[in-house]
Amino acid sequence: MSPSDTTLPISAIDDDAPETRRSILERSLLFCRRQPLGTFGLALCIVMLIAGLGAEWLAPYSPTANDFSAMTEPPSWAHLLGTDQFGRDLLSRIIYGARTALIVGFSCAIVGGFVGLVLGVGSAYFGGRIDAWLQRVFDVLMAFPLIIMALAVVAIFGTGVQNVIVAITVPLVPRCARVVRSSALSIREVPYVDAARACGFGHVRIIMRHMVPNVMAPFLILITAFVGQAILAEASLSYLGLGVQEPVAAWGLMLQGGAEEYASTAPWIAVFPGLAIALTVFGISLYGDALRDVLDPKMRDR
Amino acid sequence: MYRYIINRLVLVIPTLVGAAALVFALMRLIPGDICVVRLASGGGTFNAHAVAVCHAEVGLDQSVPVQFVNFVIGLFRFDFGPSMWSGKPVSEEILARLPISLEVALLATVIAVLIAIPLGTISALKQNSWTDVVVRTVAIAGIATPSFWLGILVILAILDITQAISGTPWMPPIDYVSLWDDPIRNLSIVICPAVTVGYRYSAVTMRMTRSAMLEVLREDYIRTARAKGLIEKLVVNRHALKNALLPVVTLIGIEFAFLIGGLVVTEQVFNLNGIGRLFVLAVQNQDYTLTQALVMLTVVVFVLCNLIVDVLYAWLDPRIRYA
C-alpha cells in the first residue's frame, strides 16, 4: 500500500473536488496508483476477458479434439499445460472455459443485478404496501442459500448453459434488491426528490433520473461481486455434473470425474482448471474491493 | 427481552410458510408428469395402473390444496413420504446422513473462528502494514478458491506426503464411524473436509472482524481508554474486541447456515455420505420428494440460525433490546 492510501479526510476532499473534470485516462492512472492490488486484480480480469473473447485465435488446439496418441501427457512444449485423459489440450480447454465462465458470470450478474435494481429502487420509491410485500418475498427468497436455490432450479429445468444462467440469476435478484433498496430509502427523503415530484415529473422519470444514479455506487460494487459469485457457482454446479455439460469446455467440468481419478498420476489435470477459477475470482474480488474503496467514501480508510 | 424474542418468533412464521409454498410450487413446476417421467426413464412396466400407483405413493392423486396441507403437516411431523428413488422414508434417509454433515459443519466453524478472529484483529491493529496486506490477500484468496478444487489439492497433498513418509499412499477411511465409537478414525475422516470448508468460512469472518475492529478503534471510548493510560492489551481485548465481535457473531451464525451449501460440493470431493451428497443424488435421480424435503430442511436451518443470532445479539447488545 502506498502512503497516499492513508489520506486524511481533508486531502480526500481535495482529491475529490476536481475529479469530475479529470479525463478518463487521468482517473484510470490515479486508480492504478492508489489501488495497486485492485489494478493487479483488474489485470487478471482483463487477461481472462481476452482469453474468453479471442478463444478461436489464442487456443493452440480445438478444445474438443481428442488425440489418443497423447493422453494424460505432462506439460511440454507441444501441450503447455499437458493433456487430459482423452488427449485434449488443457490450455485450449482452459481458454475456451474462460468464455463459458465469462458468459455465465456476466449474464447472471447483469440480468440479476438489473432486475434487482428495478425491484429495489421501485420498492423504496413506492413504499407502503408494495414495499412491505416485496420485503416479505425477499425474506423468503433469501432463506435459500445460493447453491441450494440453483440446484433446485436445475432440478426443474435441467442442465445446460442457459438453465445454469437462470439457476444462478434467480437467487442473485433478492440479494441485489436488498442492498439497492436500503440505499435508495435514504435518497427518497432527500429534498431534490420532493422538488422533482413538486415539478410534476412522472414516477419513471424521478426513478431513472434522480434515484437510480444515486444508488449506482453500491450497485456497481455488488455487480462486480456477483460476477465472481456466479463464476464460482457455475463451476460448482458443473463440477457436480449438474451444470454445463460435455463437450462444452468449462472449468468446473474439467475438474469432474477424471481430475480426481488421475489426481496422483496426472496432477496437472486437477491443478490448472482450478487455478483458472481461483485466479479469475481472486482478480474480480481484488478489483471489487478497490472499487468499493474508491466509490464509497465511508469505506475509504478500511 | 421476552417481548423481543416473541416478536422475533412471530416474524419467522411468514418466512417459513412462504418458503414452504415456494418449494411446493417449484416441485410442481416440473414439466410433465413426474411419475410418467420416472417410469419411462426407469424402463419398467409402463401403464396407467403403474402411474396411478405412483401418484398415490407421492400423494399426487389429491387436489393441489390438499397436497399443500399434507406437505405442511408432514413438515411438522418430519414425515415427507417415501423417497421416489430408494423407496425408503425420506426422513430416514436424512437422519442417517445428518450426523456426519453436522460434525463437519461444527468443526469447520471452530476452525474458522479460531483462525479468523485473531488474524482479523491483528490485521486491523496493524492496518496497511505487511501483515495486513498478507492477511487480506489470504482472506480474498479464501473467497476466490472453489472448495472442491481445494479439496482435490488437499487429497493430493495427503497422498504425496504419506507416500514420502511411509512409502505407501494413505487415504482417510471412507466408512463413517461415530465420534464415540472410534474418535481417531472419526476425526481422520472429518478433519480434511472441515479444513476445506473452514478456510472459506474463516476468510469471510476474517474480513468482517477486520472491518468491524477498524470501525470500533476509531470510537471515542477507545481514545479515552488509551488516554487514561490503559495498557494496549486491555484496550484491545476489553474495549475494542468486545464491541467489534457483535457483527462478527451475526456473520458466524448466518454463514453456518450457508455451510450446507458448501457441504454439497465438499462432500462430493471427499466421498462423504452426508446431507450434501444426498442432495446431489436427489437432484441427479430426479427424486422430487427428497429434493423438496432437503431444500426445506436447509431453509429451516437458515431461519433458525438467524433467529438464534438475533436473540443472541439482543442479549449481548442492550441497545437492540430496548429500541
Short mmCIF file of N, CA and C in Angstrom, two decimals, chain A residues 1 5-6 37 136 139-149 151-157 175 232 235-237 239-242 251-252 255-256 259-260 263-264 267 270-275 277-283 285-286 289 292-293 300-302, chain B residues 11 14-16 18-19 22-23 26-27 29-31 127-128 133 136-137 140-141 143-149 152-153 155-156 159-160 207 210-211 214-215 218 257-258 260-262 264-265 268-270 279-280 283-284 286 288 291 294-295 298-299 302-303:
data_model
loop_
_atom_site.label_atom_id
_atom_site.label_comp_id
_atom_site.label_asym_id
_atom_site.label_seq_id
_atom_site.Cartn_x
_atom_site.Cartn_y
_atom_site.Cartn_z
N MET A 1 0.86 -1.21 0.00
CA MET A 1 0.00 0.00 0.00
C MET A 1 0.88 1.25 0.00
N ASP A 5 -2.46 6.15 0.47
CA ASP A 5 -3.71 5.46 0.78
C ASP A 5 -4.33 5.91 2.09
N THR A 6 -3.45 6.26 3.02
CA THR A 6 -3.96 6.66 4.34
C THR A 6 -4.13 8.17 4.39
N LEU A 37 -3.29 -3.21 -5.57
CA LEU A 37 -3.90 -4.54 -5.54
C LEU A 37 -5.09 -4.63 -6.49
N ARG A 136 -41.28 -9.12 2.21
CA ARG A 136 -41.59 -10.48 2.65
C ARG A 136 -41.11 -11.51 1.63
N ASP A 139 -37.46 -11.84 1.85
CA ASP A 139 -37.14 -12.62 3.05
C ASP A 139 -37.16 -14.11 2.74
N VAL A 140 -38.23 -14.51 2.05
CA VAL A 140 -38.38 -15.92 1.71
C VAL A 140 -37.26 -16.37 0.78
N LEU A 141 -37.01 -15.58 -0.28
CA LEU A 141 -36.01 -15.97 -1.26
C LEU A 141 -34.61 -16.02 -0.66
N MET A 142 -34.35 -15.09 0.29
CA MET A 142 -33.01 -15.05 0.89
C MET A 142 -32.78 -16.22 1.83
N ALA A 143 -33.85 -16.92 2.21
CA ALA A 143 -33.68 -18.05 3.12
C ALA A 143 -33.09 -19.27 2.41
N PHE A 144 -32.99 -19.19 1.06
CA PHE A 144 -32.37 -20.28 0.32
C PHE A 144 -30.92 -19.93 0.03
N PRO A 145 -29.96 -20.73 0.52
CA PRO A 145 -28.57 -20.48 0.13
C PRO A 145 -28.44 -20.54 -1.39
N LEU A 146 -27.52 -19.72 -1.95
CA LEU A 146 -27.40 -19.57 -3.40
C LEU A 146 -27.32 -20.91 -4.12
N ILE A 147 -26.42 -21.77 -3.68
CA ILE A 147 -26.18 -23.01 -4.43
C ILE A 147 -27.38 -23.96 -4.30
N ILE A 148 -28.07 -23.90 -3.15
CA ILE A 148 -29.23 -24.76 -2.94
C ILE A 148 -30.37 -24.35 -3.88
N MET A 149 -30.59 -23.03 -3.95
CA MET A 149 -31.61 -22.49 -4.86
C MET A 149 -31.28 -22.87 -6.29
N LEU A 151 -29.51 -25.37 -7.34
CA LEU A 151 -29.72 -26.81 -7.53
C LEU A 151 -31.20 -27.11 -7.71
N ALA A 152 -32.04 -26.42 -6.92
CA ALA A 152 -33.48 -26.65 -7.03
C ALA A 152 -33.97 -26.25 -8.43
N VAL A 153 -33.46 -25.13 -8.94
CA VAL A 153 -33.87 -24.68 -10.29
C VAL A 153 -33.39 -25.67 -11.34
N VAL A 154 -32.15 -26.16 -11.18
CA VAL A 154 -31.63 -27.15 -12.12
C VAL A 154 -32.47 -28.42 -12.07
N ALA A 155 -32.93 -28.79 -10.87
CA ALA A 155 -33.76 -29.98 -10.73
C ALA A 155 -35.02 -29.86 -11.58
N ILE A 156 -35.51 -28.63 -11.74
CA ILE A 156 -36.74 -28.43 -12.50
C ILE A 156 -36.47 -28.31 -14.00
N PHE A 157 -35.55 -27.40 -14.36
CA PHE A 157 -35.36 -27.10 -15.77
C PHE A 157 -34.33 -27.98 -16.45
N ARG A 175 -30.83 -10.61 -3.46
CA ARG A 175 -29.63 -10.10 -2.81
C ARG A 175 -29.31 -8.70 -3.29
N LEU A 232 -18.11 -18.85 -9.63
CA LEU A 232 -17.90 -19.93 -8.64
C LEU A 232 -19.08 -20.89 -8.61
N ALA A 235 -19.08 -23.08 -11.67
CA ALA A 235 -18.04 -24.10 -11.55
C ALA A 235 -18.50 -25.22 -10.61
N SER A 236 -19.13 -24.84 -9.49
CA SER A 236 -19.60 -25.85 -8.54
C SER A 236 -20.65 -26.74 -9.18
N LEU A 237 -21.63 -26.13 -9.85
CA LEU A 237 -22.69 -26.91 -10.50
C LEU A 237 -22.10 -27.85 -11.54
N TYR A 239 -19.10 -28.96 -11.71
CA TYR A 239 -18.31 -29.99 -11.03
C TYR A 239 -19.21 -31.13 -10.55
N LEU A 240 -20.41 -30.76 -10.08
CA LEU A 240 -21.34 -31.78 -9.58
C LEU A 240 -22.01 -32.55 -10.72
N GLY A 241 -21.74 -32.09 -11.95
CA GLY A 241 -22.37 -32.74 -13.10
C GLY A 241 -23.77 -32.22 -13.35
N LEU A 242 -24.12 -31.11 -12.69
CA LEU A 242 -25.47 -30.56 -12.82
C LEU A 242 -25.45 -29.19 -13.46
N TRP A 251 -14.56 -24.84 -16.73
CA TRP A 251 -13.53 -25.14 -15.73
C TRP A 251 -14.01 -26.15 -14.69
N GLY A 252 -15.23 -25.95 -14.21
CA GLY A 252 -15.74 -26.87 -13.19
C GLY A 252 -15.87 -28.28 -13.73
N LEU A 255 -12.80 -30.43 -13.82
CA LEU A 255 -12.36 -31.00 -12.54
C LEU A 255 -13.19 -32.21 -12.16
N GLN A 256 -14.25 -32.46 -12.93
CA GLN A 256 -15.15 -33.55 -12.59
C GLN A 256 -14.57 -34.88 -13.08
N ALA A 259 -10.41 -35.73 -13.21
CA ALA A 259 -9.44 -35.00 -12.41
C ALA A 259 -9.13 -35.71 -11.10
N GLU A 260 -10.17 -36.25 -10.45
CA GLU A 260 -9.95 -36.91 -9.17
C GLU A 260 -9.29 -38.27 -9.38
N ALA A 263 -5.72 -37.84 -10.19
CA ALA A 263 -5.07 -36.80 -9.40
C ALA A 263 -3.62 -37.13 -9.05
N SER A 264 -3.36 -38.38 -8.66
CA SER A 264 -2.00 -38.68 -8.21
C SER A 264 -1.04 -38.92 -9.38
N PRO A 267 -1.40 -34.88 -11.96
CA PRO A 267 -1.96 -33.79 -11.17
C PRO A 267 -2.30 -32.54 -11.99
N ALA A 270 -5.90 -31.75 -12.60
CA ALA A 270 -6.69 -31.20 -11.49
C ALA A 270 -6.24 -29.79 -11.13
N VAL A 271 -4.95 -29.50 -11.31
CA VAL A 271 -4.44 -28.23 -10.78
C VAL A 271 -4.83 -27.03 -11.66
N PHE A 272 -4.60 -27.14 -12.99
CA PHE A 272 -4.72 -25.93 -13.82
C PHE A 272 -6.14 -25.36 -13.96
N PRO A 273 -7.17 -26.19 -14.20
CA PRO A 273 -8.51 -25.59 -14.31
C PRO A 273 -8.94 -24.89 -13.02
N GLY A 274 -8.61 -25.51 -11.87
CA GLY A 274 -8.95 -24.90 -10.58
C GLY A 274 -8.22 -23.59 -10.39
N LEU A 275 -6.96 -23.58 -10.84
CA LEU A 275 -6.17 -22.35 -10.74
C LEU A 275 -6.81 -21.23 -11.56
N ILE A 277 -10.02 -20.86 -12.21
CA ILE A 277 -11.19 -20.36 -11.48
C ILE A 277 -10.72 -19.44 -10.36
N ALA A 278 -9.77 -19.96 -9.55
CA ALA A 278 -9.34 -19.21 -8.38
C ALA A 278 -8.75 -17.86 -8.77
N LEU A 279 -7.90 -17.84 -9.82
CA LEU A 279 -7.27 -16.58 -10.23
C LEU A 279 -8.29 -15.58 -10.74
N THR A 280 -9.26 -16.06 -11.52
CA THR A 280 -10.28 -15.16 -12.05
C THR A 280 -11.09 -14.54 -10.92
N VAL A 281 -11.57 -15.38 -10.02
CA VAL A 281 -12.41 -14.85 -8.94
C VAL A 281 -11.57 -13.98 -7.99
N PHE A 282 -10.32 -14.38 -7.79
CA PHE A 282 -9.38 -13.58 -6.98
C PHE A 282 -9.23 -12.19 -7.60
N GLY A 283 -9.02 -12.14 -8.91
CA GLY A 283 -8.87 -10.86 -9.60
C GLY A 283 -10.12 -10.01 -9.46
N SER A 285 -12.41 -10.17 -7.16
CA SER A 285 -12.59 -9.73 -5.77
C SER A 285 -11.65 -8.58 -5.42
N LEU A 286 -10.40 -8.67 -5.86
CA LEU A 286 -9.45 -7.59 -5.59
C LEU A 286 -9.94 -6.29 -6.23
N ASP A 289 -12.95 -4.92 -4.34
CA ASP A 289 -12.55 -4.26 -3.09
C ASP A 289 -12.03 -2.85 -3.37
N ARG A 292 -14.78 -0.52 -4.26
CA ARG A 292 -15.52 -0.11 -3.08
C ARG A 292 -14.79 1.02 -2.36
N ASP A 293 -13.47 0.88 -2.26
CA ASP A 293 -12.68 1.94 -1.61
C ASP A 293 -12.84 3.26 -2.33
N ARG A 300 -13.32 4.45 2.77
CA ARG A 300 -12.01 4.81 2.22
C ARG A 300 -10.84 4.33 3.07
N ASP A 301 -10.96 4.42 4.38
CA ASP A 301 -9.81 4.09 5.22
C ASP A 301 -9.75 2.62 5.60
N ARG A 302 -10.66 1.83 5.09
CA ARG A 302 -10.65 0.44 5.51
C ARG A 302 -9.92 -0.48 4.57
N LEU B 11 -42.14 -13.22 13.49
CA LEU B 11 -41.65 -12.87 12.16
C LEU B 11 -41.20 -14.10 11.37
N PRO B 14 -44.21 -16.11 8.71
CA PRO B 14 -44.45 -15.86 7.27
C PRO B 14 -43.31 -16.33 6.38
N THR B 15 -42.09 -16.22 6.86
CA THR B 15 -40.95 -16.67 6.04
C THR B 15 -41.03 -18.17 5.80
N LEU B 16 -41.30 -18.91 6.85
CA LEU B 16 -41.36 -20.37 6.70
C LEU B 16 -42.53 -20.80 5.82
N GLY B 18 -43.98 -18.99 3.52
CA GLY B 18 -43.63 -18.59 2.16
C GLY B 18 -42.67 -19.56 1.51
N ALA B 19 -41.65 -19.96 2.28
CA ALA B 19 -40.66 -20.89 1.73
C ALA B 19 -41.31 -22.24 1.41
N LEU B 22 -43.23 -21.89 -1.72
CA LEU B 22 -42.35 -21.78 -2.88
C LEU B 22 -41.79 -23.15 -3.27
N VAL B 23 -41.31 -23.89 -2.27
CA VAL B 23 -40.75 -25.22 -2.54
C VAL B 23 -41.82 -26.12 -3.14
N LEU B 26 -42.49 -24.95 -6.71
CA LEU B 26 -41.37 -25.26 -7.60
C LEU B 26 -41.42 -26.71 -8.05
N MET B 27 -41.69 -27.61 -7.10
CA MET B 27 -41.67 -29.02 -7.42
C MET B 27 -42.85 -29.41 -8.30
N LEU B 29 -43.77 -27.30 -10.72
CA LEU B 29 -43.49 -26.60 -11.97
C LEU B 29 -42.81 -27.52 -12.98
N ILE B 30 -42.31 -28.65 -12.48
CA ILE B 30 -41.56 -29.56 -13.33
C ILE B 30 -42.40 -29.96 -14.53
N PRO B 31 -41.86 -29.74 -15.73
CA PRO B 31 -42.66 -30.05 -16.92
C PRO B 31 -42.99 -31.54 -16.99
N GLN B 127 -3.07 -1.86 10.50
CA GLN B 127 -3.64 -1.54 9.20
C GLN B 127 -2.57 -1.03 8.23
N ASN B 128 -2.64 -1.55 6.99
CA ASN B 128 -1.74 -1.16 5.90
C ASN B 128 -0.30 -1.60 6.09
N VAL B 133 -1.58 -6.63 4.67
CA VAL B 133 -1.71 -6.96 3.24
C VAL B 133 -1.74 -8.48 3.05
N ARG B 136 -5.08 -9.90 4.36
CA ARG B 136 -6.19 -9.57 3.44
C ARG B 136 -6.11 -10.40 2.17
N THR B 137 -4.89 -10.59 1.66
CA THR B 137 -4.75 -11.37 0.43
C THR B 137 -5.16 -12.83 0.68
N ILE B 140 -8.94 -12.90 0.76
CA ILE B 140 -9.59 -12.82 -0.56
C ILE B 140 -9.38 -14.13 -1.32
N ALA B 141 -8.17 -14.70 -1.18
CA ALA B 141 -7.91 -15.98 -1.84
C ALA B 141 -8.87 -17.04 -1.32
N ILE B 143 -11.89 -16.60 -0.40
CA ILE B 143 -13.21 -16.43 -1.01
C ILE B 143 -13.18 -16.89 -2.46
N ALA B 144 -12.02 -16.70 -3.11
CA ALA B 144 -11.94 -17.00 -4.54
C ALA B 144 -11.73 -18.48 -4.83
N THR B 145 -11.13 -19.21 -3.90
CA THR B 145 -10.80 -20.61 -4.18
C THR B 145 -12.04 -21.49 -4.10
N PRO B 146 -12.36 -22.20 -5.20
CA PRO B 146 -13.52 -23.10 -5.12
C PRO B 146 -13.21 -24.24 -4.15
N SER B 147 -14.18 -24.59 -3.30
CA SER B 147 -13.88 -25.56 -2.24
C SER B 147 -13.59 -26.95 -2.80
N PHE B 148 -14.19 -27.28 -3.96
CA PHE B 148 -13.91 -28.61 -4.49
C PHE B 148 -12.47 -28.72 -5.00
N TRP B 149 -11.96 -27.63 -5.56
CA TRP B 149 -10.57 -27.64 -6.02
C TRP B 149 -9.62 -27.74 -4.83
N ILE B 152 -9.53 -31.23 -3.70
CA ILE B 152 -8.69 -32.09 -4.53
C ILE B 152 -7.21 -31.87 -4.19
N LEU B 153 -6.83 -30.60 -4.00
CA LEU B 153 -5.44 -30.30 -3.66
C LEU B 153 -5.07 -30.92 -2.31
N ILE B 155 -6.36 -33.58 -0.91
CA ILE B 155 -6.22 -35.03 -1.11
C ILE B 155 -4.87 -35.35 -1.76
N LEU B 156 -4.54 -34.56 -2.79
CA LEU B 156 -3.25 -34.75 -3.48
C LEU B 156 -2.10 -34.61 -2.51
N LEU B 159 -1.83 -37.59 -0.16
CA LEU B 159 -1.27 -38.75 -0.87
C LEU B 159 0.24 -38.62 -1.00
N ASP B 160 0.69 -37.45 -1.46
CA ASP B 160 2.12 -37.26 -1.70
C ASP B 160 2.92 -37.32 -0.40
N ARG B 207 -12.46 -11.01 7.23
CA ARG B 207 -12.72 -9.69 6.64
C ARG B 207 -13.68 -8.89 7.51
N ARG B 210 -11.96 -7.72 10.72
CA ARG B 210 -11.06 -6.60 10.43
C ARG B 210 -11.82 -5.30 10.29
N SER B 211 -12.88 -5.31 9.47
CA SER B 211 -13.56 -4.04 9.22
C SER B 211 -14.33 -3.58 10.47
N LEU B 214 -11.71 -2.04 12.78
CA LEU B 214 -11.27 -0.73 12.31
C LEU B 214 -12.28 0.34 12.69
N GLU B 215 -13.55 -0.02 12.57
CA GLU B 215 -14.60 0.94 12.91
C GLU B 215 -14.57 1.26 14.41
N ARG B 218 -11.85 3.54 15.99
CA ARG B 218 -11.96 4.99 15.79
C ARG B 218 -12.91 5.64 16.79
N ALA B 257 -25.37 -21.34 8.50
CA ALA B 257 -26.49 -21.83 7.71
C ALA B 257 -26.07 -22.07 6.26
N PHE B 258 -25.19 -21.21 5.76
CA PHE B 258 -24.75 -21.36 4.37
C PHE B 258 -23.77 -22.50 4.19
N ILE B 260 -24.25 -25.48 4.63
CA ILE B 260 -24.93 -26.59 3.95
C ILE B 260 -24.66 -26.52 2.46
N GLY B 261 -24.71 -25.29 1.93
CA GLY B 261 -24.40 -25.10 0.52
C GLY B 261 -22.98 -25.54 0.21
N GLY B 262 -22.04 -25.16 1.09
CA GLY B 262 -20.64 -25.53 0.89
C GLY B 262 -20.44 -27.02 0.98
N VAL B 264 -22.47 -29.35 0.09
CA VAL B 264 -22.94 -30.04 -1.12
C VAL B 264 -21.76 -30.40 -2.00
N VAL B 265 -20.85 -29.41 -2.17
CA VAL B 265 -19.72 -29.63 -3.06
C VAL B 265 -18.61 -30.41 -2.36
N GLN B 268 -18.88 -34.18 -1.91
CA GLN B 268 -18.67 -34.87 -3.18
C GLN B 268 -17.18 -35.18 -3.38
N VAL B 269 -16.32 -34.18 -3.07
CA VAL B 269 -14.88 -34.37 -3.27
C VAL B 269 -14.35 -35.46 -2.35
N PHE B 270 -14.75 -35.40 -1.08
CA PHE B 270 -14.18 -36.31 -0.09
C PHE B 270 -14.98 -37.61 0.03
N PHE B 279 -28.24 -34.58 -1.36
CA PHE B 279 -28.89 -33.53 -2.16
C PHE B 279 -28.54 -33.71 -3.64
N VAL B 280 -27.24 -33.88 -3.91
CA VAL B 280 -26.82 -34.04 -5.31
C VAL B 280 -27.46 -35.29 -5.91
N VAL B 283 -31.10 -34.66 -6.77
CA VAL B 283 -31.31 -33.88 -7.99
C VAL B 283 -30.98 -34.73 -9.21
N GLN B 284 -29.87 -35.49 -9.13
CA GLN B 284 -29.48 -36.33 -10.26
C GLN B 284 -30.54 -37.38 -10.59
N GLN B 286 -33.67 -37.19 -10.00
CA GLN B 286 -34.98 -36.56 -10.12
C GLN B 286 -35.93 -37.05 -9.04
N TYR B 288 -38.03 -36.05 -6.42
CA TYR B 288 -38.58 -34.76 -6.01
C TYR B 288 -38.99 -34.71 -4.55
N THR B 291 -35.77 -34.08 -2.78
CA THR B 291 -35.26 -32.73 -3.05
C THR B 291 -36.04 -31.71 -2.26
N LEU B 294 -35.16 -31.78 1.42
CA LEU B 294 -33.83 -31.25 1.72
C LEU B 294 -33.78 -29.73 1.59
N VAL B 295 -34.46 -29.19 0.56
CA VAL B 295 -34.50 -27.73 0.41
C VAL B 295 -35.17 -27.12 1.63
N THR B 298 -32.89 -27.09 4.64
CA THR B 298 -31.92 -26.00 4.56
C THR B 298 -32.53 -24.69 5.00
N VAL B 299 -33.74 -24.43 4.51
CA VAL B 299 -34.40 -23.17 4.85
C VAL B 299 -34.66 -23.09 6.36
N PHE B 302 -31.53 -22.33 8.13
CA PHE B 302 -31.17 -20.93 7.92
C PHE B 302 -32.01 -20.01 8.81
N VAL B 303 -33.31 -20.22 8.82
CA VAL B 303 -34.20 -19.36 9.61
C VAL B 303 -33.89 -19.49 11.10
#
